[in-house]
Each structure stands twice: as structure tokens, then as C-alpha cells.
Amino acid sequence: MWPLLFLNVLILNVNALSDVEEMRGEERLFLSALGLSERPRPTGHGRRVPPVLWRMFRRRADGHAGDSDSCLVSEYGVRGNIIRYVQDQGQLMSGWSHSCQGCTEKHHFFNLSIIQPVEQLSLAQLEIKFQWNLFTSPRFLLGPQALSVSLYKVVRATLRGASHQQNRRLLLSQSVQIHPEPTSLTLDITSLAENWRKPGRNYGLVMELQPHSSNPEELLPFYPGNAVPSEPHITFPEIQASLVIVSLNPDQCRSRRRRSAIHLPVSPSNVCKLRRLYIDFKDVEWQDWIIAPQGYQANYCHGECPFPLSESLNGTNHAILQTLVHSLDPHGTPQPCCVPIRLSPISMLYYDNNDNVVLRHYQDMVVDECGCR
Ligand SMILES: *[C@@H]1O[C@H](CO)[C@@H](O)[C@H](O)[C@H]1NC(C)=O
Ligand SMILES: *[C@@H]1O[C@H](CO)[C@@H](O)[C@H](O)[C@H]1NC(C)=O
């Protein structure tokens, strides 16, 4: 029940603002309960949320996913409660490759340091999309019809660089048709990504692209960017690589049924009960990194646990005895406390510090029932 309690304190403190330091402390505790070391500060030119993540978020928000097992990602058929779209930070390598004439190389780098040590990696799926803009390649049809794509993992960094044969191992070699529609390749690189998590082991990938054609006469080099050579050519395709990482934080994974709609009774009495609280992420100034939801019905427990404890207060035997002792000695023994006894999860979609889009399932975010403890 950590996350919710801290969020409550945070909201109350925002109202009071009596102790900014204490609030920052609570914010840190809450963020660490969310598996974040600090408040994400995305650059603001955040990436578009991939449609597949939106669909997954909506399914969860509508309660259509995770009913029986909140830590199963049915879309990928693996266990997990965190789904990240990790940005590619690689560059188009300048100049022509030394190892192959007429081909172009691109470096791909996915910074996996955002994955916390406690998380178990379930899936790393690389997707590379190729898109040709035929308007900038009017003579496209004169050039080659396909590209040979070779993907290498870089195993060490030396002065000779990632493109040197000794520094890399072939992962995939495939032909991609040059086509007006975007084409994509997907590849499961889970064990490689597991290795990338170790410090100093992630040198990324190198992709080598070589135009090929049935007619060797048509084997022409192609040009990065918008260079306009006078020879028939194809422009370099726009390449978008993304890495979907599904991981499991086992500490935040307990099977639990999702809440059904709660109808809160309105009662003026001050006895322990569930109170409505809508947390708007704008109120805690988190709207810049949380993409969705904008807020949610978190609720809280408040009220007294008076003697005699009625059954509706869901007291433990201990709480019943404590109210009895309290009624005899009000100064010596406090009343039991009104606390959450049943909580349910929500899903959140946010940007992390590296501008990656993350979909994550959080336990214990909504109070469903209160009791005296
Ligand atoms: C990876 O991301 C972390 C956290 O944002 C950053 O500290 C680190 O420098 C990054 N590493 C590389 C190689 O970019
Ligand atoms: C105690 O639990 C019942 C359901 O088991 C619930 O209806 C009731 O509201 C709970 N009491 C409080 C104080 O929340």
C-alpha cells in the first residue's frame, strides 16, 4: 500500500506547503515505490505513444486485461508488469564502410540502464521499420529492387570501431524489398538485451544495408540524406528502430482481482470509512511525465474506530480488544487506526528520463475497503 499512502501525503502537503523538504522526501519515496530513482524530466518533445501501447493501456483501463493475473502481458505472451518502448540513440555512421563497398551502416544503441536491477527481463523485441519516400526518389524504379540487411551485435569497442569485422557478430541477414509501403523486421533479442544490462557490455548493434538487384549493372551506391547525385539512385530509407522491453518487477506482482465499480455511501458520521479522493496528476505537477491517466479515483480511509467496534468496521480481534482497552484507558492506549484493507491496481503510461514511453502496472493504487487495525 506504499504508493497510495505517499501520494496522499503528497497531496495533503501540497495543500499545506508547510514543509517543502518533507514533501520532496515523500515524492522521492513515492517515485521509488514506482521504481523510479527520480522524477522523470522528459525533454518535452516526447515521442508519440506507439499505438500498440495505447491499445494495451486502454484494455487495462477498461478492465479487460489482467483480471486473473495482473502480471501476464497477454499481448506478448510473457510475464511482466512493465512495458517499455526504448528509444534508439544510434547514429547513421558517417562515410562509407571499410568492410563493404557501396553499403551504408547504421549504429543502433538502446540504453537499458533504466531497467532496475530487481526487474526480470521477459522479452526484448527489436523492430526495424524501413520507409522509402518515393517523392524524393523519382528515379527509384531505375535502381535496385531490394536491400540486403545484415544486423550485427557489437561485442567490443576498439579504436577500429564497431564496423570492424572482429568486433561484431552476425545476428541476422535478410533481404528487404524496396516498396512504397513501410516494411519492417522484428527480431527477438532477449538474451542479448539481458547481456546489455551488465555494466560496460552494451555496444549496441550495427546494421549494414546494401542495395542488390538481379541485374549486376544496377548495383549502384545509394546516398544518405537528401544528396541528389546525377546517377540513378535510391535515397537512404528512413529507418526507425525500437526496442520493446517487457519486464517483471516481482515485488509489485501479486495476483489479485480487479476492483468492480465502487459506490460509496454518503454518511455524515465520523466513523471509519472509505472517502472519495480523486488524484489529479496536475495537482502534484506530474502532468508533464505522466501521459495517462490524467488522474484517478484513489480514495482514502478516515474516521474513528470507536468502542464497540461494529462488524462493518472490519476490525481484527486485536482491534476489538484495543478499542476495549482504549475505552477503559483513553490516554494510555490509542484507538485502532482506520486503514486500507483492500486495494487494487491501476496502469500508467509515462515518459521516463530517456524519453522512452513506459506502460506499467501498479499494485495498491486504489483503496477499495477500509477497516480498523
Ligand atoms: C544511459 O542512461 C543513463 C540514465 O539516463 C545515463 O546516465 C547514461 O549516461 C546513459 N548511457 C549512455 C551510454 O548514453
Ligand atoms: C468492510 O468490508 C465490507 C465488505 O467486506 C465493506 O462493504 C465495508 O464498507 C467495509 N467497511 C469499511 C469501514 O470500509
Short mmCIF file of C-alpha atoms in Angstrom, two decimals, residues 124-321:
data_model
loop_
_atom_site.label_atom_id
_atom_site.label_comp_id
_atom_site.label_asym_id
_atom_site.label_seq_id
_atom_site.Cartn_x
_atom_site.Cartn_y
_atom_site.Cartn_z
CA ALA A 124 13.24 -7.78 -25.78
CA GLN A 125 11.82 -7.45 -29.25
CA LEU A 126 13.60 -5.35 -31.81
CA GLU A 127 11.57 -3.83 -34.58
CA ILE A 128 13.19 -2.06 -37.51
CA LYS A 129 10.96 -0.15 -39.91
CA PHE A 130 12.10 0.92 -43.35
CA GLN A 131 10.27 3.65 -45.13
CA TRP A 132 11.16 5.00 -48.54
CA ASN A 133 9.94 8.35 -49.57
CA LEU A 134 9.27 7.87 -53.24
CA PHE A 135 8.77 11.57 -53.83
CA THR A 136 12.40 12.22 -53.09
CA SER A 137 13.42 9.23 -55.18
CA PRO A 138 11.79 9.87 -58.54
CA ARG A 139 14.23 7.55 -60.22
CA PHE A 140 13.63 4.86 -57.69
CA LEU A 141 12.49 2.37 -60.27
CA LEU A 142 15.77 2.60 -62.12
CA GLY A 143 17.70 1.50 -59.07
CA PRO A 144 17.86 -1.76 -57.20
CA GLN A 145 14.75 -3.58 -56.05
CA ALA A 146 15.90 -4.88 -52.73
CA LEU A 147 18.25 -4.25 -49.88
CA SER A 148 20.40 -6.83 -48.16
CA VAL A 149 20.12 -6.13 -44.48
CA SER A 150 22.73 -7.55 -42.14
CA LEU A 151 22.44 -6.96 -38.46
CA TYR A 152 25.42 -7.42 -36.18
CA LYS A 153 25.87 -7.21 -32.44
CA VAL A 154 28.94 -5.25 -31.46
CA VAL A 155 30.95 -7.26 -28.97
CA ARG A 156 33.72 -4.86 -28.06
CA ALA A 157 34.73 -1.29 -28.55
CA THR A 158 38.15 -0.68 -30.01
CA LEU A 159 39.74 2.15 -31.90
CA ARG A 160 38.97 0.35 -35.14
CA GLY A 161 35.30 0.93 -34.39
CA ALA A 162 32.11 -1.05 -34.46
CA SER A 163 32.21 -1.72 -38.18
CA HIS A 164 35.39 -3.76 -37.95
CA GLN A 165 34.64 -7.44 -38.59
CA GLN A 166 36.47 -8.62 -35.48
CA ASN A 167 34.32 -6.51 -33.25
CA ARG A 168 30.96 -7.82 -34.32
CA ARG A 169 28.89 -10.99 -34.76
CA LEU A 170 26.17 -11.53 -37.33
CA LEU A 171 22.66 -11.81 -35.86
CA LEU A 172 20.51 -11.65 -38.95
CA SER A 173 20.90 -11.44 -42.68
CA GLN A 174 17.86 -10.81 -44.78
CA SER A 175 16.63 -9.21 -47.93
CA VAL A 176 14.08 -6.38 -47.72
CA GLN A 177 12.06 -5.39 -50.76
CA ILE A 178 12.10 -1.72 -51.62
CA HIS A 179 8.48 -0.87 -51.58
CA PRO A 180 6.24 2.20 -51.26
CA GLU A 181 4.70 0.72 -48.11
CA PRO A 182 6.81 0.65 -44.95
CA THR A 183 8.47 -2.69 -44.38
CA SER A 184 9.61 -3.99 -41.03
CA LEU A 185 11.75 -6.65 -39.46
CA THR A 186 11.27 -7.99 -35.96
CA LEU A 187 13.78 -9.96 -34.02
CA ASP A 188 13.76 -11.45 -30.52
CA ILE A 189 16.96 -10.28 -28.82
CA THR A 190 16.06 -11.13 -25.23
CA SER A 191 19.31 -12.87 -24.33
CA LEU A 192 21.37 -10.13 -25.94
CA ALA A 193 19.42 -7.46 -24.04
CA GLU A 194 19.99 -9.40 -20.81
CA ASN A 195 23.70 -9.11 -21.53
CA TRP A 196 23.37 -5.39 -22.28
CA ARG A 197 22.13 -4.83 -18.75
CA LYS A 198 25.56 -5.66 -17.35
CA PRO A 199 27.74 -2.58 -16.93
CA GLY A 200 30.06 -1.91 -19.86
CA ARG A 201 28.60 -4.65 -22.05
CA ASN A 202 26.29 -2.68 -24.29
CA TYR A 203 27.93 -1.60 -27.55
CA GLY A 204 24.70 -1.77 -29.48
CA LEU A 205 24.08 -3.09 -32.95
CA VAL A 206 25.31 -2.27 -36.41
CA MET A 207 23.07 -2.62 -39.41
CA GLU A 208 24.60 -2.86 -42.82
CA LEU A 209 22.48 -2.06 -45.87
CA GLN A 210 23.46 -2.99 -49.38
CA PRO A 211 21.29 -2.50 -52.42
CA HIS A 212 21.04 -5.56 -54.60
CA SER A 213 19.36 -6.47 -57.80
CA SER A 214 19.15 -9.39 -60.20
CA ASN A 215 20.99 -7.25 -62.73
CA PRO A 216 24.55 -6.51 -61.54
CA GLU A 217 24.61 -3.40 -63.78
CA GLU A 218 22.07 -1.86 -61.49
CA LEU A 219 24.23 -2.22 -58.38
CA LEU A 220 24.58 1.40 -57.55
CA PRO A 221 25.57 3.06 -54.34
CA PHE A 222 22.91 4.97 -52.57
CA TYR A 223 23.24 8.20 -50.76
CA PRO A 224 22.44 9.16 -47.21
CA GLY A 225 20.14 12.10 -46.62
CA ASN A 226 18.99 14.32 -49.41
CA ALA A 227 22.05 14.22 -51.60
CA VAL A 228 20.98 14.46 -55.20
CA PRO A 229 23.51 12.71 -57.39
CA SER A 230 23.09 12.72 -61.13
CA GLU A 231 23.19 8.92 -61.34
CA PRO A 232 20.08 6.79 -60.92
CA HIS A 233 19.90 6.09 -57.22
CA ILE A 234 17.66 5.40 -54.32
CA THR A 235 17.73 7.63 -51.30
CA PHE A 236 18.56 6.17 -47.99
CA PRO A 237 15.40 4.80 -46.38
CA GLU A 238 14.13 6.34 -43.22
CA ILE A 239 14.94 3.79 -40.56
CA GLN A 240 13.15 3.62 -37.27
CA ALA A 241 14.29 1.08 -34.75
CA SER A 242 12.51 0.49 -31.49
CA LEU A 243 13.04 -1.99 -28.77
CA VAL A 244 10.05 -3.25 -26.80
CA ILE A 245 11.14 -4.45 -23.38
CA VAL A 246 8.75 -6.40 -21.18
CA SER A 247 9.97 -6.92 -17.66
CA LEU A 248 8.63 -8.09 -14.36
CA ASN A 249 9.15 -6.45 -11.01
CA PRO A 250 8.23 -9.40 -8.76
CA ASP A 251 7.79 -7.13 -5.73
CA GLN A 252 4.89 -5.43 -7.46
CA CYS A 253 3.16 -8.55 -8.56
CA ARG A 254 0.54 -10.32 -6.57
CA SER A 255 -2.48 -11.94 -8.09
CA ARG A 256 -5.48 -10.00 -7.18
CA ARG A 257 -8.87 -9.44 -8.64
CA ARG A 258 -9.54 -6.07 -10.12
CA ARG A 259 -11.96 -3.84 -8.35
CA SER A 260 -15.51 -3.59 -9.51
CA ALA A 261 -17.21 -0.21 -9.55
CA ILE A 262 -17.43 1.15 -6.03
CA HIS A 263 -20.48 3.01 -4.83
CA LEU A 264 -19.54 5.00 -1.82
CA PRO A 265 -22.23 5.61 0.76
CA VAL A 266 -22.55 9.21 1.88
CA SER A 267 -22.72 9.41 5.62
CA PRO A 268 -22.01 12.39 7.81
CA SER A 269 -20.69 10.37 10.71
CA ASN A 270 -17.05 10.44 11.65
CA VAL A 271 -16.72 6.71 11.89
CA CYS A 272 -14.01 4.86 9.94
CA LYS A 273 -14.93 4.62 6.30
CA LEU A 274 -13.78 4.94 2.73
CA ARG A 275 -13.68 8.54 1.49
CA ARG A 276 -13.62 9.61 -2.10
CA LEU A 277 -10.42 11.18 -3.34
CA TYR A 278 -9.68 11.94 -6.95
CA ILE A 279 -5.98 12.49 -7.51
CA ASP A 280 -5.33 14.79 -10.43
CA PHE A 281 -1.70 14.49 -11.51
CA LYS A 282 -1.77 18.22 -12.32
CA ASP A 283 -2.14 18.91 -8.60
CA VAL A 284 1.22 17.31 -7.94
CA GLU A 285 2.70 18.82 -11.12
CA TRP A 286 3.30 15.47 -12.72
CA GLN A 287 1.30 16.12 -15.88
CA ASP A 288 4.48 16.56 -17.94
CA TRP A 289 5.68 13.00 -17.50
CA ILE A 290 2.51 11.01 -16.90
CA ILE A 291 0.78 10.54 -20.24
CA ALA A 292 -2.28 8.71 -18.97
CA PRO A 293 -4.41 8.61 -16.97
CA GLN A 294 -4.66 12.33 -16.12
CA GLY A 295 -5.78 11.33 -12.67
CA TYR A 296 -7.65 8.59 -10.94
CA GLN A 297 -10.05 7.75 -8.13
CA ALA A 298 -7.59 6.83 -5.38
CA ASN A 299 -9.79 7.22 -2.26
CA TYR A 300 -8.57 7.04 1.30
CA CYS A 301 -9.65 5.83 4.75
CA HIS A 302 -10.54 8.15 7.52
CA GLY A 303 -12.53 8.11 10.73
CA GLU A 304 -12.65 6.76 14.22
CA CYS A 305 -12.73 3.20 15.40
CA PRO A 306 -14.94 3.61 18.46
CA PHE A 307 -15.99 1.10 21.10
CA PRO A 308 -17.81 -1.21 20.49
CA LEU A 309 -16.37 -1.99 17.09
CA SER A 310 -19.24 -2.95 14.86
CA GLU A 311 -18.83 -5.66 12.27
CA SER A 312 -18.97 -3.15 9.42
CA LEU A 313 -15.67 -1.71 10.60
CA ASN A 314 -13.90 -4.90 9.58
CA GLY A 315 -11.82 -4.93 12.78
CA THR A 316 -9.38 -7.65 13.66
CA ASN A 317 -9.68 -9.40 17.04
CA HIS A 318 -6.73 -7.31 18.08
CA ALA A 319 -8.51 -4.09 17.07
CA ILE A 320 -11.62 -5.14 19.03
CA LEU A 321 -9.53 -5.65 22.15
#
